[in-house]
PDB file of C-alpha atoms in Angstrom:
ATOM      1  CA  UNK A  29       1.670 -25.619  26.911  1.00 40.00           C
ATOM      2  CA  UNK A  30       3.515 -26.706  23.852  1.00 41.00           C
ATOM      3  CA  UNK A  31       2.674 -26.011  19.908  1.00 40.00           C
ATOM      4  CA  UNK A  32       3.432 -28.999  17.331  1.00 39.00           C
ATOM      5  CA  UNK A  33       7.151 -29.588  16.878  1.00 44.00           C
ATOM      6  CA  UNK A  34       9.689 -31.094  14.503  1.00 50.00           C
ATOM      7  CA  UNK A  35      12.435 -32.980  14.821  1.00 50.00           C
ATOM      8  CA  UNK A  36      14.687 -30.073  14.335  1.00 56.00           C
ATOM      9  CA  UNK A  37      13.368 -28.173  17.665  1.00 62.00           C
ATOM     10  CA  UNK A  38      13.907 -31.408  19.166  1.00 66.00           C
ATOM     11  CA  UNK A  39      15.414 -29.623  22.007  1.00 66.00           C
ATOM     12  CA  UNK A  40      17.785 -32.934  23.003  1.00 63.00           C
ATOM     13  CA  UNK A  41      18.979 -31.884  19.403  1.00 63.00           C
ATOM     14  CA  UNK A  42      19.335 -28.109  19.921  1.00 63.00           C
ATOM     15  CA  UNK A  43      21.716 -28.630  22.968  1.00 61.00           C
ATOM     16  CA  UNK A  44      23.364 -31.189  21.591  1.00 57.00           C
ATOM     17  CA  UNK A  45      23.834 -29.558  18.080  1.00 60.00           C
ATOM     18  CA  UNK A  46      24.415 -26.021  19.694  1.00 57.00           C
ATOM     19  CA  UNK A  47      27.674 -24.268  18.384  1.00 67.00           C
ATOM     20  CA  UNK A  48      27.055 -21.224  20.301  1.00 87.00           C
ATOM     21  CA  UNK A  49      26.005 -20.298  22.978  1.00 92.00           C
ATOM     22  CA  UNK A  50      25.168 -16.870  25.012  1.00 94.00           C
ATOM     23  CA  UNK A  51      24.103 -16.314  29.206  1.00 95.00           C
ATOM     24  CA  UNK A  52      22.817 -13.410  30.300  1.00 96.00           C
ATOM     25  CA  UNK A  53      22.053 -12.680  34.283  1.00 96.00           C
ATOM     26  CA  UNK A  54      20.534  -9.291  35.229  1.00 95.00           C
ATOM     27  CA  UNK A  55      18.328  -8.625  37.683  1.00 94.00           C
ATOM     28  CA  UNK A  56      14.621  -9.278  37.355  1.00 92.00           C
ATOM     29  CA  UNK A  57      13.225  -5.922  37.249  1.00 91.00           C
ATOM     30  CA  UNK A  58      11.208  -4.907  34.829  1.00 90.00           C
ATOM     31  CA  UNK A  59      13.115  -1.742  33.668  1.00 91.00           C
ATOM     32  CA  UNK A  60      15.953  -3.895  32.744  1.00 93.00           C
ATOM     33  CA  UNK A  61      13.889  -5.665  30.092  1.00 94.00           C
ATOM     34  CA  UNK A  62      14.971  -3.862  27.201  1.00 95.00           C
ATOM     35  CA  UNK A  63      18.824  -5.763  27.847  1.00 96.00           C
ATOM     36  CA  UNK A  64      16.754  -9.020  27.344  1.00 96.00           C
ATOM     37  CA  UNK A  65      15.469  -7.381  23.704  1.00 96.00           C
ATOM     38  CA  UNK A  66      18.811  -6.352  22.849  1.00 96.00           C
ATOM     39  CA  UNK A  67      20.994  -9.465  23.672  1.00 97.00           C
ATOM     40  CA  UNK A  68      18.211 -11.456  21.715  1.00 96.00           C
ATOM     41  CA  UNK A  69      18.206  -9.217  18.776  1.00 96.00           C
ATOM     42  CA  UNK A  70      21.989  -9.253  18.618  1.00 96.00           C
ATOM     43  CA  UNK A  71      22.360 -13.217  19.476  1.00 95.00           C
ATOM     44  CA  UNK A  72      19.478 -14.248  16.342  1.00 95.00           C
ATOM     45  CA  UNK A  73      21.410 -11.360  14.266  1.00 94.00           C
ATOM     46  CA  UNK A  74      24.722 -13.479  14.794  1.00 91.00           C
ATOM     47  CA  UNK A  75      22.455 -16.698  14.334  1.00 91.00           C
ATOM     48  CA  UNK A  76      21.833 -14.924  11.139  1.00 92.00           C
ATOM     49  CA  UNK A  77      18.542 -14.641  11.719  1.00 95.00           C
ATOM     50  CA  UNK A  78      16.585 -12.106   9.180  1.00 94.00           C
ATOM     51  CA  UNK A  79      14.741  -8.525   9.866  1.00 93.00           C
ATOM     52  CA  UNK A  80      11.816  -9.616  10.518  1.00 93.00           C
ATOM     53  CA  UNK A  81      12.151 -12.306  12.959  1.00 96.00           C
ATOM     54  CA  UNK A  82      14.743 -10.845  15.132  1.00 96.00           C
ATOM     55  CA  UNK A  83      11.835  -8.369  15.667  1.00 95.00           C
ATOM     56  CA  UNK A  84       9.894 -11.578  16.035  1.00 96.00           C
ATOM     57  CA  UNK A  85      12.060 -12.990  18.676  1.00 97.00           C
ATOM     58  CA  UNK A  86      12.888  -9.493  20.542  1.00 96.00           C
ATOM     59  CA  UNK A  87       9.095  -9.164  21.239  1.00 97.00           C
ATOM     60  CA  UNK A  88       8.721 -13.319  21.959  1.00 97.00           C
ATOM     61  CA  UNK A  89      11.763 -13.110  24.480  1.00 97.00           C
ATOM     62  CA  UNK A  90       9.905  -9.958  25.947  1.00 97.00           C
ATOM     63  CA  UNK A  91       6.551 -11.954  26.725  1.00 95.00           C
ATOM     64  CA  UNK A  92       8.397 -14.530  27.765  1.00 94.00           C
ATOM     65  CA  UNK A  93      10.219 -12.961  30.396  1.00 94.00           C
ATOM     66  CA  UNK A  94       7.177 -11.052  31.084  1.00 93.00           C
ATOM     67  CA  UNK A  95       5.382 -14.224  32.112  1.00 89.00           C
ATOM     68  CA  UNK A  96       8.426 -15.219  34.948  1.00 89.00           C
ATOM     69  CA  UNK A  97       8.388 -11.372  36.442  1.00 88.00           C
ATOM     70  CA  UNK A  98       4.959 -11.443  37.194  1.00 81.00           C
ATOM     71  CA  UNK A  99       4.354 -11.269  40.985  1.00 75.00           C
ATOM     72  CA  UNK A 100       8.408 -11.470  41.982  1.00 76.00           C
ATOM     73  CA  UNK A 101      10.345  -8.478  43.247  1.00 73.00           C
ATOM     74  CA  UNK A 102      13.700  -8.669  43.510  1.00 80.00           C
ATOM     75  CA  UNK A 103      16.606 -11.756  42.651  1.00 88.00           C
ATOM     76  CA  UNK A 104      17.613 -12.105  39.225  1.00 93.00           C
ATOM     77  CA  UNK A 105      16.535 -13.806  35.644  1.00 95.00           C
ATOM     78  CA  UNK A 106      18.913 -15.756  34.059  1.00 96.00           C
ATOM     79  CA  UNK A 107      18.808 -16.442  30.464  1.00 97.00           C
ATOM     80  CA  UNK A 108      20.198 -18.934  28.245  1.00 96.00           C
ATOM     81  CA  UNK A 109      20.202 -18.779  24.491  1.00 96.00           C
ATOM     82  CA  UNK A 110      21.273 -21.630  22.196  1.00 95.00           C
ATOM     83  CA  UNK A 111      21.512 -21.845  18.519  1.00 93.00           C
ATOM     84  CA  UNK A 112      22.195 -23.940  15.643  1.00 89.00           C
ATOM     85  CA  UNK A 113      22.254 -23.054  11.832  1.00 85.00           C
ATOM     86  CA  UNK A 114      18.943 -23.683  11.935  1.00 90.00           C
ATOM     87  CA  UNK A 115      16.898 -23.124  14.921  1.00 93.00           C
ATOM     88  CA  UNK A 116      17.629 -21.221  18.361  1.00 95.00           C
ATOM     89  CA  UNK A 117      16.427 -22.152  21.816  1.00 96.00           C
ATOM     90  CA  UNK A 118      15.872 -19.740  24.497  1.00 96.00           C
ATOM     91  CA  UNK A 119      15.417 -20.592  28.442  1.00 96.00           C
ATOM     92  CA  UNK A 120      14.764 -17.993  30.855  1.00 95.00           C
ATOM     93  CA  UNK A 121      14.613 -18.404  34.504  1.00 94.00           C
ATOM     94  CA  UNK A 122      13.978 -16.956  37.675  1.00 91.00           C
ATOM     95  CA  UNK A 123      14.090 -18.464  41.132  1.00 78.00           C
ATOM     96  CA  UNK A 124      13.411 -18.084  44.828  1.00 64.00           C
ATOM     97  CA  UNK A 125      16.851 -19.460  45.484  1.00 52.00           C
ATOM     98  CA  UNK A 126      19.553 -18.018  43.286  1.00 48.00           C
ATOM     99  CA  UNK A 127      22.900 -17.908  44.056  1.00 44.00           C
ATOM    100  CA  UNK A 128      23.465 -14.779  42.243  1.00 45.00           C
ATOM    101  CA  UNK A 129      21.053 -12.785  43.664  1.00 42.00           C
ATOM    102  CA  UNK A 130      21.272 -10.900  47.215  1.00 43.00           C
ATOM    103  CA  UNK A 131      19.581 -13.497  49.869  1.00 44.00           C
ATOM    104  CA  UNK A 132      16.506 -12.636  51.251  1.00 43.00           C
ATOM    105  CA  UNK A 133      15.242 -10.212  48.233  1.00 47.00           C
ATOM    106  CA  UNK A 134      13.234 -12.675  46.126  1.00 50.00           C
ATOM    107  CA  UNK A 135      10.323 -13.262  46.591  1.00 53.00           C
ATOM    108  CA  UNK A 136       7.208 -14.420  44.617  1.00 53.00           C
ATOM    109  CA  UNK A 137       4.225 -12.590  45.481  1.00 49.00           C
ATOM    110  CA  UNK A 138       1.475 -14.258  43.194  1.00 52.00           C
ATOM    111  CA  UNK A 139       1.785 -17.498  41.401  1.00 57.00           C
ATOM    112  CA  UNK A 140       3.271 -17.157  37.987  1.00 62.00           C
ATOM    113  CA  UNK A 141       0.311 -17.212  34.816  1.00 66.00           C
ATOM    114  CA  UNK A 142       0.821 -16.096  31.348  1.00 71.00           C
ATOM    115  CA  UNK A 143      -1.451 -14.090  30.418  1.00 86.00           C
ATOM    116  CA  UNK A 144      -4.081 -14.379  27.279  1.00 90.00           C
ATOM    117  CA  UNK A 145      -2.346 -11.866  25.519  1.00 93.00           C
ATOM    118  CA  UNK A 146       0.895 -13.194  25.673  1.00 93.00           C
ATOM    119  CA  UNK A 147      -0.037 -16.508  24.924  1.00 92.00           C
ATOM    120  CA  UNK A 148      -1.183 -15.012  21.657  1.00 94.00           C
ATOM    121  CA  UNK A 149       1.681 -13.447  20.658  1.00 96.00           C
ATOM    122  CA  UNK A 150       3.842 -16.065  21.267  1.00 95.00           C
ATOM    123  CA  UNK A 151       1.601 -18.503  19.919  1.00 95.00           C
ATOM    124  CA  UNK A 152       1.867 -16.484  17.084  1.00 96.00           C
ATOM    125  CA  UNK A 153       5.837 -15.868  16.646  1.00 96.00           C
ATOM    126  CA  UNK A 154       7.392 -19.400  17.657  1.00 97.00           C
ATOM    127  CA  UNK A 155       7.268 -22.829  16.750  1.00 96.00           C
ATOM    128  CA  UNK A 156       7.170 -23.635  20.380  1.00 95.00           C
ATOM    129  CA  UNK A 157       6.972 -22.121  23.910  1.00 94.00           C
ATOM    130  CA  UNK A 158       6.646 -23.428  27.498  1.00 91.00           C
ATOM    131  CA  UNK A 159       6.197 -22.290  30.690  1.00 88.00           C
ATOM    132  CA  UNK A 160       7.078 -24.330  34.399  1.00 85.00           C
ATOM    133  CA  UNK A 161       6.767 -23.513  38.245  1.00 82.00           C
ATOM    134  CA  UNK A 162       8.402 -25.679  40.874  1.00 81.00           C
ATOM    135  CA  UNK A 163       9.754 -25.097  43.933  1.00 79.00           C
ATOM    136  CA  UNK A 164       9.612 -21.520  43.421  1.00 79.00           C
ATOM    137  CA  UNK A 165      11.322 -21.489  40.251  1.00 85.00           C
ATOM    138  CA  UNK A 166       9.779 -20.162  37.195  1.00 87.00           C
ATOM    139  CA  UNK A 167      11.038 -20.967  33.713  1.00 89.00           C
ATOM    140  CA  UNK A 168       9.533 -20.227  30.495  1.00 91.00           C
ATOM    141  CA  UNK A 169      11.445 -21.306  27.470  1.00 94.00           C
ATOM    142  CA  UNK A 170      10.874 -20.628  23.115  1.00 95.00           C
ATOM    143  CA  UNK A 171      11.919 -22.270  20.108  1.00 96.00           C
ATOM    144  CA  UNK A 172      11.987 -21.041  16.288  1.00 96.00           C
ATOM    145  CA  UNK A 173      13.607 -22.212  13.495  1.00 95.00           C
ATOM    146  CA  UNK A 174      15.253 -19.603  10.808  1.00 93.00           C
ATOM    147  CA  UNK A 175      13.177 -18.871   8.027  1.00 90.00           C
ATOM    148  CA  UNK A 176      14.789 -17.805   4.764  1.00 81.00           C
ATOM    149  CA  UNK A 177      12.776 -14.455   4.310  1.00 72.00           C
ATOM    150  CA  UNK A 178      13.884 -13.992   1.001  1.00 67.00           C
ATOM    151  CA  UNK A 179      11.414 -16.902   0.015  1.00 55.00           C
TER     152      UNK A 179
ATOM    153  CA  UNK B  21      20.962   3.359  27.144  1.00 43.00           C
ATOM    154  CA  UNK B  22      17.556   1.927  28.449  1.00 46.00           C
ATOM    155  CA  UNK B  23      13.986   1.724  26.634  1.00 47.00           C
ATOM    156  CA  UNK B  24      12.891   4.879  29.252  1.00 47.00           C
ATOM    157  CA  UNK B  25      15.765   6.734  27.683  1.00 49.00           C
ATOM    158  CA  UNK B  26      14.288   6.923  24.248  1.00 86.00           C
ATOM    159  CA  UNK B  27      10.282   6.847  25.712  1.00 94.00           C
ATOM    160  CA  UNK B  28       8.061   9.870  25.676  1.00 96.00           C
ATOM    161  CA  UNK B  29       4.618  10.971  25.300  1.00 97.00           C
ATOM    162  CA  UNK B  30       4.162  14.727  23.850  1.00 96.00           C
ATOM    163  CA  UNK B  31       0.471  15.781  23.344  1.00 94.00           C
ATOM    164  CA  UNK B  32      -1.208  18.430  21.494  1.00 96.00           C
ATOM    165  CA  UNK B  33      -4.528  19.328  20.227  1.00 97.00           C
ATOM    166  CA  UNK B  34      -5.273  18.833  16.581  1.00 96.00           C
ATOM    167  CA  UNK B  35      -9.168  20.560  15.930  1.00 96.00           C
ATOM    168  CA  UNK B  36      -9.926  20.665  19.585  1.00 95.00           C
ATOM    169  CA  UNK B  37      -8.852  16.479  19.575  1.00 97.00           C
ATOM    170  CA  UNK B  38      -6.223  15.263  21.790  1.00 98.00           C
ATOM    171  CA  UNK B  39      -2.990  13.734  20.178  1.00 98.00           C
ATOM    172  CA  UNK B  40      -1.012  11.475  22.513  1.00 98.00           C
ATOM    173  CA  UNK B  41       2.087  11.394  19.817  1.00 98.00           C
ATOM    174  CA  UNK B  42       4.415   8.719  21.784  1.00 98.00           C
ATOM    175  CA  UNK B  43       7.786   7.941  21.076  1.00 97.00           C
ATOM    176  CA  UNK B  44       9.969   4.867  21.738  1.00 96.00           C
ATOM    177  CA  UNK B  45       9.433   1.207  23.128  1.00 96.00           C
ATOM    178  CA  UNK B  46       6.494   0.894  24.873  1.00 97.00           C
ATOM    179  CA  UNK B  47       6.551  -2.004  27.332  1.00 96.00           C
ATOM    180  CA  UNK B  48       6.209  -3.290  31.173  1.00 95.00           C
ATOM    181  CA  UNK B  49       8.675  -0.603  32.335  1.00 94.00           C
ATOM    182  CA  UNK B  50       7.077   2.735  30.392  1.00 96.00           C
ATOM    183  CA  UNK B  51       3.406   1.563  29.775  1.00 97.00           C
ATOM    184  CA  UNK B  52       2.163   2.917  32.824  1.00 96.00           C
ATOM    185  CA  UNK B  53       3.459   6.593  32.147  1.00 97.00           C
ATOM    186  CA  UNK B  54       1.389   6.149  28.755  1.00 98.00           C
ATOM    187  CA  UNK B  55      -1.927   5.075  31.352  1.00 98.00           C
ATOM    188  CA  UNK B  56      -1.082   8.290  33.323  1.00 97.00           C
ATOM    189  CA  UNK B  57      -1.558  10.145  30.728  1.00 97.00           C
ATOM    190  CA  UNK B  58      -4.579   8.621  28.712  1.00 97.00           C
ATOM    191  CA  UNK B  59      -6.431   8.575  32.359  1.00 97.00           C
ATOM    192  CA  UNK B  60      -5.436  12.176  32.677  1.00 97.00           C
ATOM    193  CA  UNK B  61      -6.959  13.090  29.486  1.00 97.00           C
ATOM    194  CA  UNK B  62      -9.687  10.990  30.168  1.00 96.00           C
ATOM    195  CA  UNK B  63      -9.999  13.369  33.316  1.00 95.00           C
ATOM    196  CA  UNK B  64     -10.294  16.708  31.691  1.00 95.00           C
ATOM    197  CA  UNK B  65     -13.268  15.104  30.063  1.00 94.00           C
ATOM    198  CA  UNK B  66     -12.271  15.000  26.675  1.00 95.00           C
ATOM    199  CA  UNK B  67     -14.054  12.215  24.814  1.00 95.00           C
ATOM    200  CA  UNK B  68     -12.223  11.136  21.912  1.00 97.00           C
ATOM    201  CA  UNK B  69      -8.355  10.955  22.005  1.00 98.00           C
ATOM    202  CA  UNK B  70      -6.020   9.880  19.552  1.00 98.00           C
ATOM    203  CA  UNK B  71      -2.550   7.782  20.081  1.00 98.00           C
ATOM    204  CA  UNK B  72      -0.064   8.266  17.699  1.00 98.00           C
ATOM    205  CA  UNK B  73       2.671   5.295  17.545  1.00 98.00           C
ATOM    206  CA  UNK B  74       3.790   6.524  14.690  1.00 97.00           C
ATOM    207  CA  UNK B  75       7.363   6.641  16.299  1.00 96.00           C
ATOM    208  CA  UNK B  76       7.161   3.765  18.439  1.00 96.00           C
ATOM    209  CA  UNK B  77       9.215   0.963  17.610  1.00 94.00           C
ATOM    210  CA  UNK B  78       8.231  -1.709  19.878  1.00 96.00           C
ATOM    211  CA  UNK B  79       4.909  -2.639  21.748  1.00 97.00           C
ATOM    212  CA  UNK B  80       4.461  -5.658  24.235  1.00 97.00           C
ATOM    213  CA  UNK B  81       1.497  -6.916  25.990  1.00 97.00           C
ATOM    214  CA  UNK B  82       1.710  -4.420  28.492  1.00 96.00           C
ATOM    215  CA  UNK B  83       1.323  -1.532  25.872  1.00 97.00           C
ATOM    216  CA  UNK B  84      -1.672  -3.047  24.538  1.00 97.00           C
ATOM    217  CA  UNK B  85      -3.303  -3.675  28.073  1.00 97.00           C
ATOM    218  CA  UNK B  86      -2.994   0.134  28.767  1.00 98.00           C
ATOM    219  CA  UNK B  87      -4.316   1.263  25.333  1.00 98.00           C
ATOM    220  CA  UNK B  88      -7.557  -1.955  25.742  1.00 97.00           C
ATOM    221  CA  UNK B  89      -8.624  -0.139  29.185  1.00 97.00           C
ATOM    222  CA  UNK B  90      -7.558   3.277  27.308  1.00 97.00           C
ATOM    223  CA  UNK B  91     -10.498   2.294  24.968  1.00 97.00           C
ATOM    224  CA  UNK B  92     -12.894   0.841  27.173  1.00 97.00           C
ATOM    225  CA  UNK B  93     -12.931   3.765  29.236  1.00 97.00           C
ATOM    226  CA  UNK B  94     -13.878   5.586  26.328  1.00 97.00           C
ATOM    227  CA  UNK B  95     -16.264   4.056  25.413  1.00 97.00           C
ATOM    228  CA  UNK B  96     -17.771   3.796  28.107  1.00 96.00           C
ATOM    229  CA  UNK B  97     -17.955   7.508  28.023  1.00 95.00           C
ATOM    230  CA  UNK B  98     -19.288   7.472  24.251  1.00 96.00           C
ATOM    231  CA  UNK B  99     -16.391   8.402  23.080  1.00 96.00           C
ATOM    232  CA  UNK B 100     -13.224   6.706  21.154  1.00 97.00           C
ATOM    233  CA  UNK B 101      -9.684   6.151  20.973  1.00 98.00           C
ATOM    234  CA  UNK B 102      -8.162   6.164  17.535  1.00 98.00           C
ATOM    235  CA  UNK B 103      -4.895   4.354  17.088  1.00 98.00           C
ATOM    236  CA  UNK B 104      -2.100   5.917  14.338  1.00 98.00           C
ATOM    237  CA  UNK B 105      -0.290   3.264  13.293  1.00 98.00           C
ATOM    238  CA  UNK B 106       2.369   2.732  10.260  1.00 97.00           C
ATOM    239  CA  UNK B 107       5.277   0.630  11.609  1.00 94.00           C
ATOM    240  CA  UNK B 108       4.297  -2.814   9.828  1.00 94.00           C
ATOM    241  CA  UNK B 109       5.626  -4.594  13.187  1.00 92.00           C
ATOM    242  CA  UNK B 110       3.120  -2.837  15.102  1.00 96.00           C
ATOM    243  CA  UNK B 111       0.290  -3.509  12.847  1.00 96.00           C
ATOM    244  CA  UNK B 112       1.355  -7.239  12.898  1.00 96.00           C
ATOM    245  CA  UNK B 113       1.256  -7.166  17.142  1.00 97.00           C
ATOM    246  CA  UNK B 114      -2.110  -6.386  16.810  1.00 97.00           C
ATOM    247  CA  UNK B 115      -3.093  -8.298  14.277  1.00 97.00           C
ATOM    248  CA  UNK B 116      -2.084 -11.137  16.012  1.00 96.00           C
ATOM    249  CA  UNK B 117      -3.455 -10.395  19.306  1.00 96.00           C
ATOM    250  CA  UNK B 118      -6.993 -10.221  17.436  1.00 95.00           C
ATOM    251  CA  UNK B 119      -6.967  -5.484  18.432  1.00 96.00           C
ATOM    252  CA  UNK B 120      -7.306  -4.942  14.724  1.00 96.00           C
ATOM    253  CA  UNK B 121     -10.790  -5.701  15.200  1.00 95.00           C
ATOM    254  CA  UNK B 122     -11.214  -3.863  18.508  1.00 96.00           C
ATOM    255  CA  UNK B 123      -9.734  -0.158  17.618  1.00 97.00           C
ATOM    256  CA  UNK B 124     -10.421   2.358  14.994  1.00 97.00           C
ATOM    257  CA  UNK B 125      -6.809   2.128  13.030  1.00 98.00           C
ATOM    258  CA  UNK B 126      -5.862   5.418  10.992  1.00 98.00           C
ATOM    259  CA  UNK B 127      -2.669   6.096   9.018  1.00 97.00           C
ATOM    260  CA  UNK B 128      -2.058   9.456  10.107  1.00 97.00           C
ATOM    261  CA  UNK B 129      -3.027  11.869  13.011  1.00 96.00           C
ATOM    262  CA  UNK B 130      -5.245  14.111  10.535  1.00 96.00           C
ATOM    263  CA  UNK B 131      -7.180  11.063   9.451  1.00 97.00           C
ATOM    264  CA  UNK B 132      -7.772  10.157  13.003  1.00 97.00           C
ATOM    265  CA  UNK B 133      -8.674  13.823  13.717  1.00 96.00           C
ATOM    266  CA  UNK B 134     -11.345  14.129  11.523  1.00 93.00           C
ATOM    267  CA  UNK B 135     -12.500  10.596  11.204  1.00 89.00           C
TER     268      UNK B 135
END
């Protein structure tokens, strides 16, 4: 599923444009979320993002996350955030096969669906969102540009 | 640090109405503690109950799936639950989601209370 885009969140563009960029691996549990939140809010603070859409993003990165964790236990989410002066891209993944995660541990239990209200919110808060299975790998990825909020 | 460090739920009875005043981020990892203890009000057959987010700074999905079967089972009872809210990024969660139009919103507990 993918909202209208612009040439800007062309996301060739973003990763070829990208002048900084952050990974973060933890494990996929869901009590660890909150370290998802916080690297976002800090990375799209540095990215000089404003108030309210680092609150934007910290609760878009949650959903999306969210959406991977459902049904898995165990192995570990890897995220990837990417940013320009003008737009940030964020990739998060979580597989059956990681190399960082202890063999044997991951496993997906139900097939991966965001849910309705999810959708909504990130509908909502970013220009653009996706979401992928294969192989037993799920990856679920955002884009927003910066707004100036003083306008 | 970790969003269960800084969760809580303290409750208290404001004209024989039960206040759920919670505290923190409310998401996948905490939600269900907030369930437990709607369900367990729920239990002692109260039929109105109010949640106070007041002091919550951050709701996902999650949240708002315990607090839609929080009001359904209300309901269902003929009862209510009456949502405090004043953080303006709370308000806008729901207003996206479309739950403006599903709960009874108040600005403070004593409004709620006696609504």
């Amino acid at each position: 599923m993918t909202t209208a885009g612009s040439a800007d969140l062309d996301p060739d563009r973003i990763e070829e444009r990208a002048v900084n960029r952050v990974d973060l691996s933890i494990p996929a549990k869901p009590e660890l979320l909150f370290l998802a939140r916080m690297t976002a809010a800090a990375v799209a603070s540095r990215a000089e993002f404003g108030y309210d859409q680092i609150e934007d993003l910290r609760l878009a990165l949650d959903e999306l996350c969210l959406t991977i964790l459902e049904g898995r236990t165990g192995g570990r989410m890897n995220l990837q955030f990417n940013w320009t002066e003008d737009a940030m891209e964020v990739t998060a993944t979580v597989g059956d096969n990681d190399s960082h995660g202890p063999r044997g541990q991951d496993r997906l239990v139900a097939t991966p669906k965001p849910n309705e209200l999810s959708e909504r919110i990130l509908d909502a808060l970013v220009d653009e969102h996706g979401f992928d299975y294969q192989n037993g790998t799920s990856s679920s990825w955002l884009r927003v540009r910066r707004v100036d909020e003083t306008d | 640090m970790s969003s269960e460090g800084n969760f809580g739920v303290s409750d208290s009875v404001q004209s024989g109405v039960p206040v759920l005043l919670v505290t923190g981020e409310v998401d996948v990892s905490t939600a269900p503690e907030l369930r437990e203890r709607l369900v367990a009000v729920a239990e002692k057959g109260d039929r109105v109950v109010v949640v106070d987010l007041t002091n919550v700074s951050f709701v996902d999905s999650t949240a708002l799936g315990v607090l839609v079967s929080g009001v359904k089972r209300f309901r269902n009872v003929g009862g209510d639950l009456r949502l405090v809210v004043t953080q303006p990024h709370i308000s806008k969660v729901l207003e996206i989601t479309g739950l403006t139009d599903v709960f009874a919103i108040y600005s403070t507990s004593a409004e709620a209370v006696g609504a």
